[in-house]
Short mmCIF file of C-alpha atoms in Angstrom, two decimals:
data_model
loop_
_atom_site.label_atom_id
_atom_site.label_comp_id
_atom_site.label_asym_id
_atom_site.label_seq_id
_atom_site.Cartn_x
_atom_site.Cartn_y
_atom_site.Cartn_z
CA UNK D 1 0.00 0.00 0.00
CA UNK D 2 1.38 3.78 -0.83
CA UNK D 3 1.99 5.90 1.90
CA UNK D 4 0.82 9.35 1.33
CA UNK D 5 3.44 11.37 0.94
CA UNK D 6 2.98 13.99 3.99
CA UNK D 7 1.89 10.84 6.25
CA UNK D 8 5.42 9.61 5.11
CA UNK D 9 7.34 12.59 5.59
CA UNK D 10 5.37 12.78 9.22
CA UNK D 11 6.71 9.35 9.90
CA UNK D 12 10.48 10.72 8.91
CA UNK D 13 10.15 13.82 11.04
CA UNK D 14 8.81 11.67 14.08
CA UNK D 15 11.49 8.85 13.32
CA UNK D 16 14.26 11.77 13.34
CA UNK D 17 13.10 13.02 16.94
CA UNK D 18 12.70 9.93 18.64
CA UNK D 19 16.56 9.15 16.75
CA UNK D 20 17.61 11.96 18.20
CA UNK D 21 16.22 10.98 21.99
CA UNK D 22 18.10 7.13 21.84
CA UNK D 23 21.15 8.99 20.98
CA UNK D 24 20.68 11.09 24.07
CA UNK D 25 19.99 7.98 25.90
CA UNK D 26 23.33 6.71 24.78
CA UNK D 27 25.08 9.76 25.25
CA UNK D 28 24.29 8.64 28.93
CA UNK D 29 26.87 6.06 28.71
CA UNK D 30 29.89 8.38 27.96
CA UNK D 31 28.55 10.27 30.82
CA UNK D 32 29.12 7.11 33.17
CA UNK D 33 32.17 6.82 31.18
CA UNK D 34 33.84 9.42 32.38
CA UNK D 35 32.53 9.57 36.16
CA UNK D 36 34.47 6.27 36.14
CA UNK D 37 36.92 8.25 34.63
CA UNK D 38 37.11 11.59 36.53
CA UNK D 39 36.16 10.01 39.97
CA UNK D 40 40.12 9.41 40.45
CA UNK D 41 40.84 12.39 39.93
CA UNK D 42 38.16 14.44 41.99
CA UNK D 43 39.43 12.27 45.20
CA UNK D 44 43.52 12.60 43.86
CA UNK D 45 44.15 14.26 47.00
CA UNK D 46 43.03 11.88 49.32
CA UNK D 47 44.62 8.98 47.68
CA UNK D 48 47.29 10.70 47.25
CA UNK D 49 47.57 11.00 51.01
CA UNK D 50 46.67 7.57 52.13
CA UNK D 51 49.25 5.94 50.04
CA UNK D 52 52.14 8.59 50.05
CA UNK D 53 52.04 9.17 46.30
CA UNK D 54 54.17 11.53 44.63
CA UNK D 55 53.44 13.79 41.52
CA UNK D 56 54.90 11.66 39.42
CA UNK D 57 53.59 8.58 41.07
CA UNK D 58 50.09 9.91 40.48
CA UNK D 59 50.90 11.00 37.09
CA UNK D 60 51.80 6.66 36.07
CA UNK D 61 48.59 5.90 37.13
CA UNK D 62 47.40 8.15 34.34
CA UNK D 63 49.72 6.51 31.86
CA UNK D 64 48.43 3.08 33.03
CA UNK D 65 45.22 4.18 31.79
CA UNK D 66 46.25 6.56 28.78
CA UNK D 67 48.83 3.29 28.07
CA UNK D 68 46.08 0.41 27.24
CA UNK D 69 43.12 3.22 26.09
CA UNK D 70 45.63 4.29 23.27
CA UNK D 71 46.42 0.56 22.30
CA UNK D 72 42.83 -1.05 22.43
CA UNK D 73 41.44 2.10 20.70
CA UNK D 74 42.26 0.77 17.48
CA UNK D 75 40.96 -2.69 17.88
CA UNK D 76 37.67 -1.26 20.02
CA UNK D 77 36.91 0.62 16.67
CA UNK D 78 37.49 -2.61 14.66
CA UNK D 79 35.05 -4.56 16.90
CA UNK D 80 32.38 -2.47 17.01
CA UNK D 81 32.36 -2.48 13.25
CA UNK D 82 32.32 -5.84 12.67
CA UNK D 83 29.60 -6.64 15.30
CA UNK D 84 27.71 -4.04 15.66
CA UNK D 85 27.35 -1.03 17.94
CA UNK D 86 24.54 -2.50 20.81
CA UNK D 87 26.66 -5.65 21.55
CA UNK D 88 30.14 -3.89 21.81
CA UNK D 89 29.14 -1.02 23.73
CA UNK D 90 27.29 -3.34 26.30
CA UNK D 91 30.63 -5.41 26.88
CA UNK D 92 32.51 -2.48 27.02
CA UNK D 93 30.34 -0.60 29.59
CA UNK D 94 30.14 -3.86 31.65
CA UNK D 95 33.82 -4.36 31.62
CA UNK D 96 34.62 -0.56 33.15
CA UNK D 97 31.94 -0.50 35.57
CA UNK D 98 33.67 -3.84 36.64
CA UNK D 99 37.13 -2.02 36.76
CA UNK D 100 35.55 1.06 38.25
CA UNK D 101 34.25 -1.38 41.18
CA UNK D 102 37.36 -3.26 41.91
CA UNK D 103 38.84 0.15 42.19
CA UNK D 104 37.58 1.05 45.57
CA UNK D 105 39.39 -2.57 46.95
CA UNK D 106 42.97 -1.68 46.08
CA UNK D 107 45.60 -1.36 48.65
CA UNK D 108 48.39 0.51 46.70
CA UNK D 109 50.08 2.58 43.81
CA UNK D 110 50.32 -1.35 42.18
CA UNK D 111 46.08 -1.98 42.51
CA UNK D 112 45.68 1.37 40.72
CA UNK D 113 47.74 0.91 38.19
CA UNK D 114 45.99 -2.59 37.29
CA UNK D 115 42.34 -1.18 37.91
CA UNK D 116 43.06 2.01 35.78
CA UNK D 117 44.64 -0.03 33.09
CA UNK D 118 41.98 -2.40 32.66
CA UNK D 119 39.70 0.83 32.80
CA UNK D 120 41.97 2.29 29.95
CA UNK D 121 41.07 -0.93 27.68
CA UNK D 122 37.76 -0.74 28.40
CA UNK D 123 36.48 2.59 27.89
CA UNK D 124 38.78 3.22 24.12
CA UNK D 125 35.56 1.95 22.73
CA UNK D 126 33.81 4.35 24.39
CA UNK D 127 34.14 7.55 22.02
CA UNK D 128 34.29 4.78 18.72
CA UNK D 129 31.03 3.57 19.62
CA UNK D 130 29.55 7.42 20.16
CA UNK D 131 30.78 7.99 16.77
CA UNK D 132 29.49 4.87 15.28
CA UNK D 133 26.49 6.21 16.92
CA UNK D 134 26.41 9.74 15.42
CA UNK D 135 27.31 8.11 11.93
CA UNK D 136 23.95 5.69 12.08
CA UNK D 137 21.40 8.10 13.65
CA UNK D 138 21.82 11.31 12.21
CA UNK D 139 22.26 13.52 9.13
CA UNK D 140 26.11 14.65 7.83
CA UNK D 141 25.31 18.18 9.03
CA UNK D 142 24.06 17.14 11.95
CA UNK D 143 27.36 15.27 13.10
CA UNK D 144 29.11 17.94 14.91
CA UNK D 145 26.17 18.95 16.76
CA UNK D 146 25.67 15.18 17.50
CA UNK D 147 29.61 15.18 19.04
CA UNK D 148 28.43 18.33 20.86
CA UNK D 149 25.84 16.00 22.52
CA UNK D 150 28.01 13.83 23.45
CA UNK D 151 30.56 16.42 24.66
CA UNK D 152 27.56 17.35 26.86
CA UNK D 153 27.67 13.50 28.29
CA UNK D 154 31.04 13.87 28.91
CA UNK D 155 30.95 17.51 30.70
CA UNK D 156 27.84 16.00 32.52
CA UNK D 157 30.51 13.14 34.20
CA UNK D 158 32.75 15.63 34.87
CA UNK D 159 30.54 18.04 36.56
CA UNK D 160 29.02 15.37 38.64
CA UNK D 161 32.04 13.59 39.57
CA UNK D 162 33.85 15.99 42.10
CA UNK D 163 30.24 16.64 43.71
CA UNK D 164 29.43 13.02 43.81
CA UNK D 165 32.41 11.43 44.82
CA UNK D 166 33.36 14.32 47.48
CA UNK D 167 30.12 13.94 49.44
CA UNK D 168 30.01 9.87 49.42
CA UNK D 169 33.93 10.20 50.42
CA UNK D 170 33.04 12.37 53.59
CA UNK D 171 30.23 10.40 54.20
CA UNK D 172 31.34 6.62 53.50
CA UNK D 173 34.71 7.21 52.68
CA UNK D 174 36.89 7.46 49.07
CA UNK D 175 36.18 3.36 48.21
CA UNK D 176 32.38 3.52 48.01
CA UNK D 177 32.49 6.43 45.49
CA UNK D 178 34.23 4.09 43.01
CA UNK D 179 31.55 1.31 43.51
CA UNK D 180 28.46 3.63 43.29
CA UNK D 181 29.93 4.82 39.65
CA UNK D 182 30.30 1.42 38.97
CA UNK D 183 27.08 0.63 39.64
CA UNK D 184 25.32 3.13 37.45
CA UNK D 185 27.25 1.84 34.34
CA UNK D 186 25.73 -2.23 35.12
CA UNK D 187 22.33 -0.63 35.19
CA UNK D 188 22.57 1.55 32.04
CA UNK D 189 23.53 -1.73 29.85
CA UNK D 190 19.64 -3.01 29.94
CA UNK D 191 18.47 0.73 29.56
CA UNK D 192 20.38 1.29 26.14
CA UNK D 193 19.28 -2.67 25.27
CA UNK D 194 15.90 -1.78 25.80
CA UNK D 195 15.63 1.52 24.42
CA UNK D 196 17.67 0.71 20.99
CA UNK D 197 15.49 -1.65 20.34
CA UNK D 198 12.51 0.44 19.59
CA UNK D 199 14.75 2.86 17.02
CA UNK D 200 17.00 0.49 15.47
CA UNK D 201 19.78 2.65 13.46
CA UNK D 202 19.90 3.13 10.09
CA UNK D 203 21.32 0.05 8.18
CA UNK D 204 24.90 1.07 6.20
CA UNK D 205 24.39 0.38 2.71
CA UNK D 206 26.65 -0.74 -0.05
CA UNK D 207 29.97 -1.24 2.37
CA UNK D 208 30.09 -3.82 3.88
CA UNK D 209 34.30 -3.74 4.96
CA UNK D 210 35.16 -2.63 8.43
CA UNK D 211 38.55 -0.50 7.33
CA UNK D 212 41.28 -1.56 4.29
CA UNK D 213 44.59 -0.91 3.79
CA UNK D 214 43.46 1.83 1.33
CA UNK D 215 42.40 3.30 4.18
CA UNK D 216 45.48 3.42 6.55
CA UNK D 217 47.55 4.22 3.57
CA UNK D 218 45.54 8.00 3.68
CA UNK D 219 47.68 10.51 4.78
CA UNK D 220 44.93 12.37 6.36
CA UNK D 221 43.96 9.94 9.03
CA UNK D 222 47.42 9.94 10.58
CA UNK D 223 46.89 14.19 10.02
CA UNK D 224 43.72 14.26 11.64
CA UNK D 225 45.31 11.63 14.75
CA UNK D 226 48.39 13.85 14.98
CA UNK D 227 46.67 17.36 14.90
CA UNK D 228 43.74 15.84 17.90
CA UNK D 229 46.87 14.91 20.25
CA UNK D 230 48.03 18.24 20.13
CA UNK D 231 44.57 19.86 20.65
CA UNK D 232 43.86 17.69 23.48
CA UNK D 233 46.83 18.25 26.07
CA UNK D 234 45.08 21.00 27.80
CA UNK D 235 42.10 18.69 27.93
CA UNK D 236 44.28 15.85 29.27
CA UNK D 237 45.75 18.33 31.79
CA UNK D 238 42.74 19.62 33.04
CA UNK D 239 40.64 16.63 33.83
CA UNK D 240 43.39 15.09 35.41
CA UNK D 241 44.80 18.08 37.44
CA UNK D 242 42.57 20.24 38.08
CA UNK D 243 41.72 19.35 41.91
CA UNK D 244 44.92 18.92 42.70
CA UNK D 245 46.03 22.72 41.23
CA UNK D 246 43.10 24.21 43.28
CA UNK D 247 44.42 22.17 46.36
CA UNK D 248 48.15 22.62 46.03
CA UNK D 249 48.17 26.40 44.51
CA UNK D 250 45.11 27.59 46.54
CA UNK D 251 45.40 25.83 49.62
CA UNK D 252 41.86 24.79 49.35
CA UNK D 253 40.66 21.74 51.17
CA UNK D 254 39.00 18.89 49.09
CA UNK D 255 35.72 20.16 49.82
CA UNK D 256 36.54 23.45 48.93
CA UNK D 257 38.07 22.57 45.45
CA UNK D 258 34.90 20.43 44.58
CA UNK D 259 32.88 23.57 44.60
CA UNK D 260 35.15 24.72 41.59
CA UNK D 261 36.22 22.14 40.46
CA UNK D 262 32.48 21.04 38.59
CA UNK D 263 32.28 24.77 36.69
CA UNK D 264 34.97 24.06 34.27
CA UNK D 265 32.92 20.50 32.41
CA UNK D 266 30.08 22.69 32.11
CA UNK D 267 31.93 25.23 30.54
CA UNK D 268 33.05 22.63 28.26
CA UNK D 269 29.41 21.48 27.36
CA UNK D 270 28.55 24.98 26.25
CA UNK D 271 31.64 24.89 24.37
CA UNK D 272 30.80 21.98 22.67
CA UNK D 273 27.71 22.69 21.58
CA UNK D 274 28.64 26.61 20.32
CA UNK D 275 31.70 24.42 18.30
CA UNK D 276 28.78 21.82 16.46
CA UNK D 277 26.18 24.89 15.68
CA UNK D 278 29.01 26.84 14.40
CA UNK D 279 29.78 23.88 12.07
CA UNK D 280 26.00 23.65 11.27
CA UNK D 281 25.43 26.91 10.12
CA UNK D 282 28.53 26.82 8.12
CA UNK D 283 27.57 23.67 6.56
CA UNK D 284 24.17 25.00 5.76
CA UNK D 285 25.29 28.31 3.96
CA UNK D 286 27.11 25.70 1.67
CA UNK D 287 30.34 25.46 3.50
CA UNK D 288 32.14 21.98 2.21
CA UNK D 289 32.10 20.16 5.65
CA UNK D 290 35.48 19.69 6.15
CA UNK D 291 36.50 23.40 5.95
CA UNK D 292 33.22 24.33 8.07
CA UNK D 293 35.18 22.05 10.79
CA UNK D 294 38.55 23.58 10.35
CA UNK D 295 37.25 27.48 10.76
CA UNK D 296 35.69 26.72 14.01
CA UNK D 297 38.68 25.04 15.32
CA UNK D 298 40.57 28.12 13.94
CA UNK D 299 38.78 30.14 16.29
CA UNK D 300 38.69 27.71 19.31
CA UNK D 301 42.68 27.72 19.06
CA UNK D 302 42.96 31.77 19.32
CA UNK D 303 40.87 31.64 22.26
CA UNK D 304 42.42 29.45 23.72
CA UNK D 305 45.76 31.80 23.42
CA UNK D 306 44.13 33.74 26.57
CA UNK D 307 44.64 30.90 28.72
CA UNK D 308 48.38 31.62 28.96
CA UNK D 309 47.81 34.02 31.25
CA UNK D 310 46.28 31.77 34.02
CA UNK D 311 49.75 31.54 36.63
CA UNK D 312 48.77 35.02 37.61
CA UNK D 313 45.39 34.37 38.42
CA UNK D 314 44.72 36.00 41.96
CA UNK D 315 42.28 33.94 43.54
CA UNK D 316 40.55 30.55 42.96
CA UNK D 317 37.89 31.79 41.32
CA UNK D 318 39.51 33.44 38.76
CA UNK D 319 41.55 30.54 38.53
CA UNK D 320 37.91 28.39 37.51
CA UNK D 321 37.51 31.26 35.10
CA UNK D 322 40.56 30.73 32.86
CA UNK D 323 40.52 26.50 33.08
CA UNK D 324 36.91 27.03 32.08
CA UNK D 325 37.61 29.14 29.12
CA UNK D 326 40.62 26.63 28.37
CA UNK D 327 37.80 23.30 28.25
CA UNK D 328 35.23 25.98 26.41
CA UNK D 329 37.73 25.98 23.53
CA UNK D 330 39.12 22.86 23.51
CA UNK D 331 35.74 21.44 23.59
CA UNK D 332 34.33 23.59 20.41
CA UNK D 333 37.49 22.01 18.89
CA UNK D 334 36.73 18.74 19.75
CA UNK D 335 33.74 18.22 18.72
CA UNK D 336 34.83 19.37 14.75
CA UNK D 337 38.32 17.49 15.15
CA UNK D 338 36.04 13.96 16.12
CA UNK D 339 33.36 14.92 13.17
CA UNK D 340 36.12 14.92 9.75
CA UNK D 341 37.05 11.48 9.96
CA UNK D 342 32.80 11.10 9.84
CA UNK D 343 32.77 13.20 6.97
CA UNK D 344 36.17 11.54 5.14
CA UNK D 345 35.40 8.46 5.60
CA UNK D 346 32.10 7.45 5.95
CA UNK D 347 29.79 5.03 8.13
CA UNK D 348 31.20 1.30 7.13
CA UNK D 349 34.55 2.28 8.58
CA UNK D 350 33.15 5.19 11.24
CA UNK D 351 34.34 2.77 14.41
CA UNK D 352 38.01 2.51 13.51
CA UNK D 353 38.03 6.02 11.94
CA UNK D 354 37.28 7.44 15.57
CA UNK D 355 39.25 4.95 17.31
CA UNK D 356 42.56 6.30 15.48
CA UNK D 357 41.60 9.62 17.05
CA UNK D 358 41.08 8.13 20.54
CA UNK D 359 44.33 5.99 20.48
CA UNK D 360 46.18 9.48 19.56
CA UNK D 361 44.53 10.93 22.45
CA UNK D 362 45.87 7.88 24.60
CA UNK D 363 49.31 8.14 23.25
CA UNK D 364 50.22 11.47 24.03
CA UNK D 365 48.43 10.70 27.43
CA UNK D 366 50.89 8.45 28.38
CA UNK D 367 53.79 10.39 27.64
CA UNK D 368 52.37 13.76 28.98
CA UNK D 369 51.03 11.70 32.47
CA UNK D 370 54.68 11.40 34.37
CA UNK D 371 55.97 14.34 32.15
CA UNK D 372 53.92 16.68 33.84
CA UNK D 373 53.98 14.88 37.05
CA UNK D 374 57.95 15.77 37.15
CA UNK D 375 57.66 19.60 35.80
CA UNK D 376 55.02 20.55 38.67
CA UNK D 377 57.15 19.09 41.05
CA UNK D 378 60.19 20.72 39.78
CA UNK D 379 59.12 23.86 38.65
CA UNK D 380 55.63 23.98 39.70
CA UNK D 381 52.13 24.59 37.24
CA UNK D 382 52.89 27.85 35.49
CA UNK D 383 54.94 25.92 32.32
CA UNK D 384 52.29 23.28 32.04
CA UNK D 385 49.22 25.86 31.97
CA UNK D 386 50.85 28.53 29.53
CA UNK D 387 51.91 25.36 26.89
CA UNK D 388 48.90 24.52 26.99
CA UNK D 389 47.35 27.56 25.91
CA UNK D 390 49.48 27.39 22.28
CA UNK D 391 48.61 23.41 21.36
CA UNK D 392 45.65 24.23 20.11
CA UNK D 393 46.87 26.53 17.44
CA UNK D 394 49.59 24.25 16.51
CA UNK D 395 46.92 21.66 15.78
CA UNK D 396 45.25 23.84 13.14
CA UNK D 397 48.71 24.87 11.73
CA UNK D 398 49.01 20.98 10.98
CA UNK D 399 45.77 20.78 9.54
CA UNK D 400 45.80 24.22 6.87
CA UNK D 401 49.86 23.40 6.32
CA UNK D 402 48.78 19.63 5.53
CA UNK D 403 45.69 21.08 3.21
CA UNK D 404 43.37 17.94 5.10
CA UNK D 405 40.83 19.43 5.53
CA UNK D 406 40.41 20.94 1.96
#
């Protein structure tokens, strides 16, 4: 029987909203993601403390993760490929809210390591699987906006991380935070099950191969890798440092810090989403999608130039002001530098794509983890935080000097 054709294009419109409201519902698992994630580092002092760790003691446990996210990355984004994006992201979310739990049992610098590895391995197929995501449910303009969303799940774990796991560490102590995150990721697993089910994605037609040597042979996936390690060291810095530079430079106590310490991730959200509506607009005034990505990360990297003056920063609160504008840029970048391997290289191969980016992010993780451990305690945080204010930039220089994203 023929649909009439405004009782079809009701059914589109309708099938578009309620697409847009399951990704939403699995934007939910990036925000468990990374309160798994950022719950470490909201409670660094403490453990810190309890088991005499040094700067650059804390800073290997970050490598331990940033170590195994950067090496499963790749083979996360192959998986969830070949099998499909329901069954991979369930095993993955089960498998970190398993490391997240076993967390708050350790004994030593040795348990963390292990737990925050295993958490590393885990959650690389977290940002794959968002983009496999994005790729299946909505429209090429749409993509950046659709990172933005997700940017949103991860500012929403950041936000609530400090807040949550301060108050259940002053109330139950620092081990019961890590098993309440965990938690919340083993009960999202039959949420997403449930809920994909009713708006399956749309199928990928006429590729059927995960990724080809074609592929890795492409100069501009080892650009695009290369230019998102360099625009993500402030991002690395922050969410791993950021309590401890309120504590250490402010003399703040925990408790104090967490009431800063959540305005930066939702600085980042806004970010995020001013970065994809940016790329929208451009897109729709007939921008090629690629360069519509490159001018807003062009404009993310200057602001981010007025970061450089955070070491003079008088009191904490300035001191939220100028990390938040540092996450507001790097997250409008973000969200563009994740969309161009979506619009280079299409849905069959949309997993692996993204997973190159994460693994980048991973690498230079591990190196910058004990690197900036020993510069703070040689020289302190004023070299880390006016670097980081320049990386940015450099990543568009690679990008226009490259011509990628032309």
């Amino acid at each position: 029987m023929t649909v009439p054709v405004n009782q079809a294009g009701a059914q589109v419109d309708e099938a578009a909203r309620y697409r847009w409201g399951v990704l939403a519902v699995f934007v939910l698992s990036t925000a468990i993601n990374y309160l798994d994630r950022a719950t470490l580092s909201a409670l660094a002092p403490v453990l810190m403390g309890e088991f005499h760790l040094s700067n650059a003691q804390y800073g290997l446990i970050g490598s331990a993760f940033s170590l195994t996210y950067a090496a499963s990355a790749p083979f996360a984004g192959l998986l969830i490929d070949r099998i499909g994006l329901n069954r991979a992201i369930s095993f993955a979310v089960g498998l970190w809210s398993c490391a997240g739990i076993v967390t708050g049992l350790t004994s030593g610098l040795g348990g963390l390591v292990g737990c925050r590895a295993v958490l590393g391995a885990a959650e690389a197929a977290g940002i794959p699987a968002a983009g496999k995501a994005i790729h299946q449910y909505l429209r090429p303009g749409e993509r950046a906006l659709g990172n933005a969303v997700n940017q949103a799940g991860v500012s929403l774990g950041s936000v609530i991380a400090p807040l949550l796991a301060t108050w259940i560490a002053l109330r139950s102590g620092w081990r019961h935070a890590f098993v309440v995150t965990g938690v919340l990721g083993l009960a999202w697993i039959p949420l997403w099950i449930w809920v994909s089910r009713r708006a399956p994605a749309t199928p990928v037609r006429g590729q059927h191969r995960v990724a080809d040597a074609a592929m890795l042979r492409d100069r501009r996936l080892w650009v695009f890798a290369a230019a998102n390690a360099l625009s993500m060291v402030g991002y690395f810095f922050w969410f791993f440092w950021t309590s401890k530079y309120m504590v250490d430079v402010y003399r703040l106590t925990l408790q104090q810090a967490a009431w800063y310490v959540w305005i930066p991730p939702v600085f980042a959200c806004c970010g995020g989403f001013l970065g994809g509506w940016l790329s929208l607009r451009l897109v729709e005034r007939g921008v090629a999608a690629p360069a519509a990505r490159f001018r807003v990360c062009l404009a993310a990297g200057v602001v981010a130039l007025a970061t450089a003056a955070l070491p003079w920063a008088p009191t904490p609160g300035w001191a939220s002001a100028g990390i938040s504008l540092s996450i507001f840029a790097v997250a409008a970048f973000s969200v563009n530098m994740y969309t161009l391997p979506l619009d280079t290289f299409g849905a069959a191969a949309a997993g692996f794509a993204i997973s190159i980016l994460v693994s980048s992010y991973g690498a230079i993780s591990t190196v910058l983890g004990p690197a900036i451990g020993a510069v703070i305690d040689a020289h302190g945080y004023s070299p880390v935080t006016v670097a980081v204010a320049f990386t940015p930039l450099a990543a568009c220089a690679l990008l226009w000097f490259t011509r990628s994203t032309r």
